PDB file of C-alpha atoms in Angstrom:
ATOM      1  CA  UNK G   1      13.341  22.912  37.633  1.00 89.00           C
ATOM      2  CA  UNK G   2      11.530  19.698  38.496  1.00 93.00           C
ATOM      3  CA  UNK G   3       7.952  19.173  37.409  1.00 93.00           C
ATOM      4  CA  UNK G   4       5.621  16.506  38.728  1.00 95.00           C
ATOM      5  CA  UNK G   5       3.845  14.534  36.017  1.00 95.00           C
ATOM      6  CA  UNK G   6       1.815  11.327  35.818  1.00 94.00           C
ATOM      7  CA  UNK G   7       3.165   8.693  33.480  1.00 93.00           C
ATOM      8  CA  UNK G   8       1.964   5.371  32.101  1.00 90.00           C
ATOM      9  CA  UNK G   9       5.128   3.410  32.932  1.00 87.00           C
ATOM     10  CA  UNK G  10       6.141   4.901  36.285  1.00 89.00           C
ATOM     11  CA  UNK G  11       2.996   6.512  37.723  1.00 92.00           C
ATOM     12  CA  UNK G  12       3.601   9.893  39.352  1.00 95.00           C
ATOM     13  CA  UNK G  13       7.174  11.019  38.833  1.00 94.00           C
ATOM     14  CA  UNK G  14       9.303  14.144  38.719  1.00 94.00           C
ATOM     15  CA  UNK G  15      11.012  15.225  35.539  1.00 94.00           C
ATOM     16  CA  UNK G  16      13.325  18.066  34.711  1.00 95.00           C
ATOM     17  CA  UNK G  17      11.389  20.608  32.692  1.00 94.00           C
ATOM     18  CA  UNK G  18      14.110  20.229  30.042  1.00 94.00           C
ATOM     19  CA  UNK G  19      12.636  16.807  29.321  1.00 96.00           C
ATOM     20  CA  UNK G  20       9.324  18.346  28.294  1.00 97.00           C
ATOM     21  CA  UNK G  21       9.082  18.960  24.581  1.00 98.00           C
ATOM     22  CA  UNK G  22       6.545  21.130  22.741  1.00 98.00           C
ATOM     23  CA  UNK G  23       4.942  19.500  19.734  1.00 97.00           C
ATOM     24  CA  UNK G  24       3.061  22.489  18.327  1.00 95.00           C
ATOM     25  CA  UNK G  25       1.408  20.397  15.612  1.00 92.00           C
ATOM     26  CA  UNK G  26       0.915  17.282  17.722  1.00 93.00           C
ATOM     27  CA  UNK G  27       1.587  13.863  16.245  1.00 94.00           C
ATOM     28  CA  UNK G  28      -0.408  12.452  13.312  1.00 94.00           C
ATOM     29  CA  UNK G  29      -3.472  10.794  14.830  1.00 93.00           C
ATOM     30  CA  UNK G  30      -2.878  12.536  18.164  1.00 95.00           C
ATOM     31  CA  UNK G  31      -2.811  16.152  17.126  1.00 92.00           C
ATOM     32  CA  UNK G  32      -4.527  17.264  20.339  1.00 95.00           C
ATOM     33  CA  UNK G  33      -1.404  16.409  22.352  1.00 96.00           C
ATOM     34  CA  UNK G  34       0.969  19.371  22.316  1.00 97.00           C
ATOM     35  CA  UNK G  35       3.471  18.328  24.981  1.00 97.00           C
ATOM     36  CA  UNK G  36       5.403  15.129  25.550  1.00 98.00           C
ATOM     37  CA  UNK G  37       7.966  14.269  28.196  1.00 97.00           C
ATOM     38  CA  UNK G  38      10.946  12.177  27.121  1.00 96.00           C
ATOM     39  CA  UNK G  39      11.785   9.666  29.847  1.00 94.00           C
ATOM     40  CA  UNK G  40      14.692   7.279  30.053  1.00 89.00           C
ATOM     41  CA  UNK G  41      13.791   3.703  30.800  1.00 83.00           C
ATOM     42  CA  UNK G  42      15.109   2.684  34.184  1.00 76.00           C
ATOM     43  CA  UNK G  43      17.553   0.046  32.973  1.00 75.00           C
ATOM     44  CA  UNK G  44      20.380   0.739  30.572  1.00 75.00           C
ATOM     45  CA  UNK G  45      18.097   0.238  27.646  1.00 82.00           C
ATOM     46  CA  UNK G  46      18.207   2.002  24.289  1.00 88.00           C
ATOM     47  CA  UNK G  47      14.454   2.534  24.592  1.00 91.00           C
ATOM     48  CA  UNK G  48      12.899   5.680  25.961  1.00 93.00           C
ATOM     49  CA  UNK G  49       9.340   6.662  26.715  1.00 93.00           C
ATOM     50  CA  UNK G  50       7.570   9.564  25.072  1.00 96.00           C
ATOM     51  CA  UNK G  51       4.795  10.342  27.525  1.00 96.00           C
ATOM     52  CA  UNK G  52       1.856  12.559  26.549  1.00 96.00           C
ATOM     53  CA  UNK G  53       1.320  15.219  29.208  1.00 96.00           C
ATOM     54  CA  UNK G  54      -2.206  15.309  30.541  1.00 94.00           C
ATOM     55  CA  UNK G  55      -3.008  11.911  29.017  1.00 95.00           C
ATOM     56  CA  UNK G  56      -1.470   9.380  31.347  1.00 94.00           C
ATOM     57  CA  UNK G  57      -2.514   6.358  29.298  1.00 92.00           C
ATOM     58  CA  UNK G  58      -0.807   7.653  26.157  1.00 94.00           C
ATOM     59  CA  UNK G  59       2.904   6.911  25.871  1.00 94.00           C
ATOM     60  CA  UNK G  60       5.057   5.852  22.970  1.00 95.00           C
ATOM     61  CA  UNK G  61       8.207   3.776  23.133  1.00 94.00           C
ATOM     62  CA  UNK G  62      10.975   5.385  21.099  1.00 96.00           C
ATOM     63  CA  UNK G  63      14.502   4.460  20.094  1.00 95.00           C
ATOM     64  CA  UNK G  64      17.322   6.275  18.320  1.00 96.00           C
ATOM     65  CA  UNK G  65      17.539   4.901  14.774  1.00 96.00           C
ATOM     66  CA  UNK G  66      21.334   4.766  15.103  1.00 94.00           C
ATOM     67  CA  UNK G  67      20.920   2.202  17.888  1.00 92.00           C
ATOM     68  CA  UNK G  68      19.705  -0.472  15.510  1.00 92.00           C
ATOM     69  CA  UNK G  69      20.793   0.795  12.093  1.00 92.00           C
ATOM     70  CA  UNK G  70      24.411   1.860  11.847  1.00 87.00           C
ATOM     71  CA  UNK G  71      24.084   3.736   8.568  1.00 91.00           C
ATOM     72  CA  UNK G  72      20.923   5.659   9.436  1.00 95.00           C
ATOM     73  CA  UNK G  73      20.777   9.179   8.083  1.00 96.00           C
ATOM     74  CA  UNK G  74      17.975  11.678   8.633  1.00 97.00           C
ATOM     75  CA  UNK G  75      16.573  13.027   5.366  1.00 96.00           C
ATOM     76  CA  UNK G  76      13.701  15.474   5.868  1.00 94.00           C
ATOM     77  CA  UNK G  77      12.503  18.698   4.289  1.00 91.00           C
ATOM     78  CA  UNK G  78      13.811  22.109   5.221  1.00 89.00           C
ATOM     79  CA  UNK G  79      10.306  22.980   6.374  1.00 89.00           C
ATOM     80  CA  UNK G  80      10.276  20.141   8.918  1.00 93.00           C
ATOM     81  CA  UNK G  81      13.605  21.369  10.297  1.00 94.00           C
ATOM     82  CA  UNK G  82      12.452  24.992  10.353  1.00 92.00           C
ATOM     83  CA  UNK G  83       9.353  23.998  12.330  1.00 93.00           C
ATOM     84  CA  UNK G  84      11.618  23.065  15.226  1.00 96.00           C
ATOM     85  CA  UNK G  85      13.930  26.018  14.620  1.00 96.00           C
ATOM     86  CA  UNK G  86      16.841  23.955  13.299  1.00 96.00           C
ATOM     87  CA  UNK G  87      18.922  24.839  10.287  1.00 92.00           C
ATOM     88  CA  UNK G  88      20.179  21.399   9.410  1.00 93.00           C
ATOM     89  CA  UNK G  89      19.778  17.733  10.389  1.00 95.00           C
ATOM     90  CA  UNK G  90      22.795  17.929  12.728  1.00 94.00           C
ATOM     91  CA  UNK G  91      20.889  20.336  14.945  1.00 92.00           C
ATOM     92  CA  UNK G  92      18.213  17.841  15.996  1.00 97.00           C
ATOM     93  CA  UNK G  93      17.899  14.660  18.003  1.00 97.00           C
ATOM     94  CA  UNK G  94      16.145  11.875  16.112  1.00 98.00           C
ATOM     95  CA  UNK G  95      13.929   9.110  17.451  1.00 98.00           C
ATOM     96  CA  UNK G  96      11.791   6.454  15.825  1.00 98.00           C
ATOM     97  CA  UNK G  97       8.476   5.370  17.354  1.00 97.00           C
ATOM     98  CA  UNK G  98       8.463   1.651  18.128  1.00 96.00           C
ATOM     99  CA  UNK G  99       5.478  -0.653  17.595  1.00 95.00           C
ATOM    100  CA  UNK G 100       5.543  -3.825  19.677  1.00 91.00           C
ATOM    101  CA  UNK G 101       3.176  -6.595  18.630  1.00 89.00           C
ATOM    102  CA  UNK G 102       2.246  -9.657  20.701  1.00 84.00           C
ATOM    103  CA  UNK G 103       5.547 -11.265  19.676  1.00 84.00           C
ATOM    104  CA  UNK G 104       8.171  -8.720  20.818  1.00 83.00           C
ATOM    105  CA  UNK G 105      10.729 -10.187  18.397  1.00 84.00           C
ATOM    106  CA  UNK G 106       8.636  -8.687  15.613  1.00 89.00           C
ATOM    107  CA  UNK G 107       8.902  -5.158  16.996  1.00 92.00           C
ATOM    108  CA  UNK G 108       9.277  -2.466  14.374  1.00 95.00           C
ATOM    109  CA  UNK G 109      10.439   1.124  14.229  1.00 97.00           C
ATOM    110  CA  UNK G 110       8.848   3.868  12.155  1.00 98.00           C
ATOM    111  CA  UNK G 111      11.504   5.591  10.037  1.00 98.00           C
ATOM    112  CA  UNK G 112       8.967   7.091   7.643  1.00 97.00           C
ATOM    113  CA  UNK G 113       7.795   9.496  10.343  1.00 97.00           C
ATOM    114  CA  UNK G 114      10.851  10.224  12.498  1.00 98.00           C
ATOM    115  CA  UNK G 115      10.497  12.351  15.638  1.00 98.00           C
ATOM    116  CA  UNK G 116      12.889  15.278  15.507  1.00 98.00           C
ATOM    117  CA  UNK G 117      13.675  17.373  18.585  1.00 98.00           C
ATOM    118  CA  UNK G 118      15.680  20.567  18.801  1.00 98.00           C
ATOM    119  CA  UNK G 119      17.295  20.385  22.245  1.00 96.00           C
ATOM    120  CA  UNK G 120      18.017  24.121  22.254  1.00 96.00           C
ATOM    121  CA  UNK G 121      14.399  25.301  22.243  1.00 97.00           C
ATOM    122  CA  UNK G 122      12.826  21.951  23.156  1.00 97.00           C
ATOM    123  CA  UNK G 123      10.575  21.889  20.130  1.00 98.00           C
ATOM    124  CA  UNK G 124       9.653  18.583  18.569  1.00 98.00           C
ATOM    125  CA  UNK G 125       7.844  17.369  15.517  1.00 97.00           C
ATOM    126  CA  UNK G 126       7.022  14.216  13.647  1.00 97.00           C
ATOM    127  CA  UNK G 127       8.769  14.848  10.353  1.00 97.00           C
ATOM    128  CA  UNK G 128       8.306  12.926   7.117  1.00 96.00           C
ATOM    129  CA  UNK G 129      11.330  11.127   5.754  1.00 96.00           C
ATOM    130  CA  UNK G 130      12.238  11.915   2.165  1.00 93.00           C
ATOM    131  CA  UNK G 131      14.409   8.822   1.899  1.00 94.00           C
ATOM    132  CA  UNK G 132      12.922   6.124  -0.343  1.00 91.00           C
ATOM    133  CA  UNK G 133      14.355   3.455   1.925  1.00 93.00           C
ATOM    134  CA  UNK G 134      12.555   4.624   5.070  1.00 96.00           C
ATOM    135  CA  UNK G 135       9.250   2.888   5.767  1.00 96.00           C
ATOM    136  CA  UNK G 136       6.757   2.847   8.635  1.00 97.00           C
ATOM    137  CA  UNK G 137       7.793  -0.659   9.734  1.00 97.00           C
ATOM    138  CA  UNK G 138      11.448  -1.637   9.972  1.00 96.00           C
ATOM    139  CA  UNK G 139      12.053  -4.862  11.865  1.00 95.00           C
ATOM    140  CA  UNK G 140      14.440  -3.712  14.604  1.00 93.00           C
ATOM    141  CA  UNK G 141      16.059  -7.119  15.002  1.00 89.00           C
ATOM    142  CA  UNK G 142      16.338  -7.594  11.241  1.00 89.00           C
ATOM    143  CA  UNK G 143      18.121  -4.269  10.919  1.00 89.00           C
ATOM    144  CA  UNK G 144      20.460  -5.165  13.779  1.00 85.00           C
ATOM    145  CA  UNK G 145      21.337  -8.443  12.108  1.00 84.00           C
ATOM    146  CA  UNK G 146      22.027  -6.659   8.814  1.00 83.00           C
ATOM    147  CA  UNK G 147      24.254  -4.141  10.595  1.00 79.00           C
ATOM    148  CA  UNK G 148      26.116  -6.937  12.393  1.00 79.00           C
ATOM    149  CA  UNK G 149      26.563  -8.910   9.175  1.00 80.00           C
ATOM    150  CA  UNK G 150      28.074  -5.890   7.470  1.00 76.00           C
ATOM    151  CA  UNK G 151      30.601  -5.436  10.250  1.00 70.00           C
ATOM    152  CA  UNK G 152      31.852  -9.008   9.926  1.00 69.00           C
TER     153      UNK G 152
ATOM    154  CA  UNK Z   1     -13.728  21.732  -2.367  1.00 93.00           C
ATOM    155  CA  UNK Z   2     -12.757  23.881  -5.320  1.00 94.00           C
ATOM    156  CA  UNK Z   3     -12.830  21.866  -8.545  1.00 95.00           C
ATOM    157  CA  UNK Z   4     -10.975  23.030 -11.670  1.00 95.00           C
ATOM    158  CA  UNK Z   5     -10.717  21.284 -15.035  1.00 96.00           C
ATOM    159  CA  UNK Z   6      -7.216  21.336 -16.544  1.00 96.00           C
ATOM    160  CA  UNK Z   7      -5.665  19.928 -19.703  1.00 96.00           C
ATOM    161  CA  UNK Z   8      -2.194  18.611 -20.356  1.00 96.00           C
ATOM    162  CA  UNK Z   9       0.500  21.218 -19.607  1.00 97.00           C
ATOM    163  CA  UNK Z  10      -1.993  23.561 -17.959  1.00 97.00           C
ATOM    164  CA  UNK Z  11      -1.463  24.499 -14.366  1.00 97.00           C
ATOM    165  CA  UNK Z  12      -2.960  26.078 -11.300  1.00 97.00           C
ATOM    166  CA  UNK Z  13      -1.377  28.525  -8.871  1.00 96.00           C
ATOM    167  CA  UNK Z  14      -1.865  28.240  -5.120  1.00 95.00           C
ATOM    168  CA  UNK Z  15      -1.007  31.376  -3.187  1.00 94.00           C
ATOM    169  CA  UNK Z  16       1.652  33.403  -4.971  1.00 93.00           C
ATOM    170  CA  UNK Z  17       4.384  30.879  -5.260  1.00 94.00           C
ATOM    171  CA  UNK Z  18       3.050  27.330  -5.654  1.00 96.00           C
ATOM    172  CA  UNK Z  19       2.365  25.993  -9.128  1.00 97.00           C
ATOM    173  CA  UNK Z  20       0.903  22.585  -9.939  1.00 97.00           C
ATOM    174  CA  UNK Z  21       1.258  21.503 -13.595  1.00 97.00           C
ATOM    175  CA  UNK Z  22      -0.389  18.560 -15.342  1.00 97.00           C
ATOM    176  CA  UNK Z  23       2.631  16.909 -16.945  1.00 97.00           C
ATOM    177  CA  UNK Z  24       1.171  13.673 -18.265  1.00 97.00           C
ATOM    178  CA  UNK Z  25      -2.151  11.835 -18.398  1.00 96.00           C
ATOM    179  CA  UNK Z  26      -2.185   8.100 -19.029  1.00 96.00           C
ATOM    180  CA  UNK Z  27      -5.344   6.075 -18.397  1.00 95.00           C
ATOM    181  CA  UNK Z  28      -6.310   6.604 -14.775  1.00 95.00           C
ATOM    182  CA  UNK Z  29      -2.966   8.125 -13.829  1.00 95.00           C
ATOM    183  CA  UNK Z  30      -2.112  11.805 -13.813  1.00 96.00           C
ATOM    184  CA  UNK Z  31       1.439  13.020 -13.421  1.00 96.00           C
ATOM    185  CA  UNK Z  32       1.691  16.357 -11.621  1.00 97.00           C
ATOM    186  CA  UNK Z  33       4.658  18.670 -11.389  1.00 97.00           C
ATOM    187  CA  UNK Z  34       4.817  20.888  -8.335  1.00 96.00           C
ATOM    188  CA  UNK Z  35       6.879  24.048  -8.214  1.00 95.00           C
ATOM    189  CA  UNK Z  36       7.037  25.394  -4.678  1.00 92.00           C
ATOM    190  CA  UNK Z  37       9.464  27.150  -2.355  1.00 88.00           C
ATOM    191  CA  UNK Z  38      11.720  24.835  -0.379  1.00 79.00           C
ATOM    192  CA  UNK Z  39       9.934  25.561   2.877  1.00 77.00           C
ATOM    193  CA  UNK Z  40       6.719  24.030   1.541  1.00 82.00           C
ATOM    194  CA  UNK Z  41       6.630  20.280   2.017  1.00 81.00           C
ATOM    195  CA  UNK Z  42       4.814  18.145  -0.525  1.00 86.00           C
ATOM    196  CA  UNK Z  43       3.991  14.496   0.136  1.00 88.00           C
ATOM    197  CA  UNK Z  44       1.615  11.872  -1.174  1.00 91.00           C
ATOM    198  CA  UNK Z  45      -1.371  11.676   1.138  1.00 94.00           C
ATOM    199  CA  UNK Z  46      -0.935   7.910   1.624  1.00 94.00           C
ATOM    200  CA  UNK Z  47       2.274   8.681   3.529  1.00 95.00           C
ATOM    201  CA  UNK Z  48       0.347  10.763   6.075  1.00 94.00           C
ATOM    202  CA  UNK Z  49      -2.279   8.026   6.390  1.00 96.00           C
ATOM    203  CA  UNK Z  50       0.358   5.327   6.877  1.00 97.00           C
ATOM    204  CA  UNK Z  51       2.194   7.291   9.557  1.00 97.00           C
ATOM    205  CA  UNK Z  52      -1.059   8.036  11.336  1.00 96.00           C
ATOM    206  CA  UNK Z  53      -2.082   4.348  11.327  1.00 97.00           C
ATOM    207  CA  UNK Z  54       1.340   3.340  12.586  1.00 97.00           C
ATOM    208  CA  UNK Z  55       1.213   5.921  15.397  1.00 97.00           C
ATOM    209  CA  UNK Z  56      -2.106   4.451  16.513  1.00 95.00           C
ATOM    210  CA  UNK Z  57      -0.683   0.915  16.328  1.00 95.00           C
ATOM    211  CA  UNK Z  58       2.378   1.998  18.331  1.00 95.00           C
ATOM    212  CA  UNK Z  59       0.198   3.616  20.963  1.00 92.00           C
ATOM    213  CA  UNK Z  60      -1.680   0.344  21.396  1.00 86.00           C
ATOM    214  CA  UNK Z  61       1.537  -1.529  22.178  1.00 79.00           C
ATOM    215  CA  UNK Z  62       0.448  -2.388  25.691  1.00 66.00           C
ATOM    216  CA  UNK Z  63       3.694  -2.259  27.576  1.00 69.00           C
ATOM    217  CA  UNK Z  64       4.820  -2.389  31.131  1.00 65.00           C
ATOM    218  CA  UNK Z  65       8.323  -1.282  32.179  1.00 64.00           C
ATOM    219  CA  UNK Z  66       9.211  -4.942  32.880  1.00 68.00           C
ATOM    220  CA  UNK Z  67       8.381  -5.886  29.341  1.00 69.00           C
ATOM    221  CA  UNK Z  68      10.645  -3.124  28.163  1.00 71.00           C
ATOM    222  CA  UNK Z  69      13.463  -4.458  30.303  1.00 71.00           C
ATOM    223  CA  UNK Z  70      12.983  -7.901  28.736  1.00 71.00           C
ATOM    224  CA  UNK Z  71      12.995  -6.284  25.323  1.00 71.00           C
ATOM    225  CA  UNK Z  72      16.299  -4.570  26.014  1.00 72.00           C
ATOM    226  CA  UNK Z  73      17.814  -7.860  27.097  1.00 74.00           C
ATOM    227  CA  UNK Z  74      16.396  -9.364  23.969  1.00 69.00           C
ATOM    228  CA  UNK Z  75      17.980  -6.604  21.867  1.00 70.00           C
ATOM    229  CA  UNK Z  76      21.370  -6.902  23.463  1.00 70.00           C
ATOM    230  CA  UNK Z  77      21.195 -10.625  22.747  1.00 66.00           C
ATOM    231  CA  UNK Z  78      20.623  -9.735  19.093  1.00 57.00           C
ATOM    232  CA  UNK Z  79      17.241 -11.449  19.266  1.00 51.00           C
ATOM    233  CA  UNK Z  80      18.661 -14.934  19.720  1.00 51.00           C
ATOM    234  CA  UNK Z  81      16.478 -17.475  21.457  1.00 45.00           C
ATOM    235  CA  UNK Z  82      17.458 -18.751  24.855  1.00 40.00           C
ATOM    236  CA  UNK Z  83      19.503 -15.780  26.028  1.00 40.00           C
ATOM    237  CA  UNK Z  84      17.878 -16.083  29.415  1.00 40.00           C
ATOM    238  CA  UNK Z  85      18.323 -18.551  32.245  1.00 41.00           C
ATOM    239  CA  UNK Z  86      17.815 -22.056  30.923  1.00 39.00           C
ATOM    240  CA  UNK Z  87      16.816 -23.331  34.361  1.00 40.00           C
ATOM    241  CA  UNK Z  88      13.528 -21.619  34.020  1.00 38.00           C
ATOM    242  CA  UNK Z  89      13.426 -18.191  35.583  1.00 41.00           C
ATOM    243  CA  UNK Z  90      10.087 -17.910  33.812  1.00 44.00           C
ATOM    244  CA  UNK Z  91       7.549 -18.490  36.603  1.00 42.00           C
ATOM    245  CA  UNK Z  92       5.103 -20.014  34.159  1.00 42.00           C
ATOM    246  CA  UNK Z  93       7.472 -22.923  33.617  1.00 40.00           C
ATOM    247  CA  UNK Z  94       8.250 -23.510  37.233  1.00 40.00           C
ATOM    248  CA  UNK Z  95       6.704 -26.426  39.056  1.00 40.00           C
ATOM    249  CA  UNK Z  96       5.687 -28.190  35.883  1.00 39.00           C
ATOM    250  CA  UNK Z  97       8.488 -30.744  35.981  1.00 37.00           C
TER     251      UNK Z  97
END
């Protein structure tokens, strides 16, 4: 079923209700937002939008960690997985929130607090990575260069 | 806030199944051991604070869809300079020569 929502990037738009994800605990710093819509960007970009429902001006840019880091692996607690009704990391989709400063080349992705989504029940959560190597700011371009260098 | 004094190797119990033990005290640092069921997550508070600050920073990325398109081009170019049209598709550069 299509639902009409108002978004920061595209104004009023229709989304499939399957794109609307419940974040029962909100997101750290924005715990009053309980629902986000995941929107594809309109080009063939790896970026997506995570639009807060009911708060048009609030939207995150997100990216799949695997799109810039080939050896990314989700490491989170069982409790984070259980909160979205998943039994193991394979049962969830993973996104990293992107921060884009004035110089876009310096854009970073947050792997310390990955967004996990169970597509079966459409529950989402910002988990906390248990991997020592995951920080709040990973240079996306730096990681891509590292990945490319390893392939050569 | 409940305040309890504990010595080395003493512990407190939270609920029925969470135990926090003082394992070591050195100067201004205390080492704590936490015994808790797997479903209970335990993290340093700084991690929460960092993620929260980063969420707020990410939300202030003031982005238009066009910018995102440029970013994707930028990404697919691996971040190299000059991936775009050298003849100056950038309107700001036009008409200056």
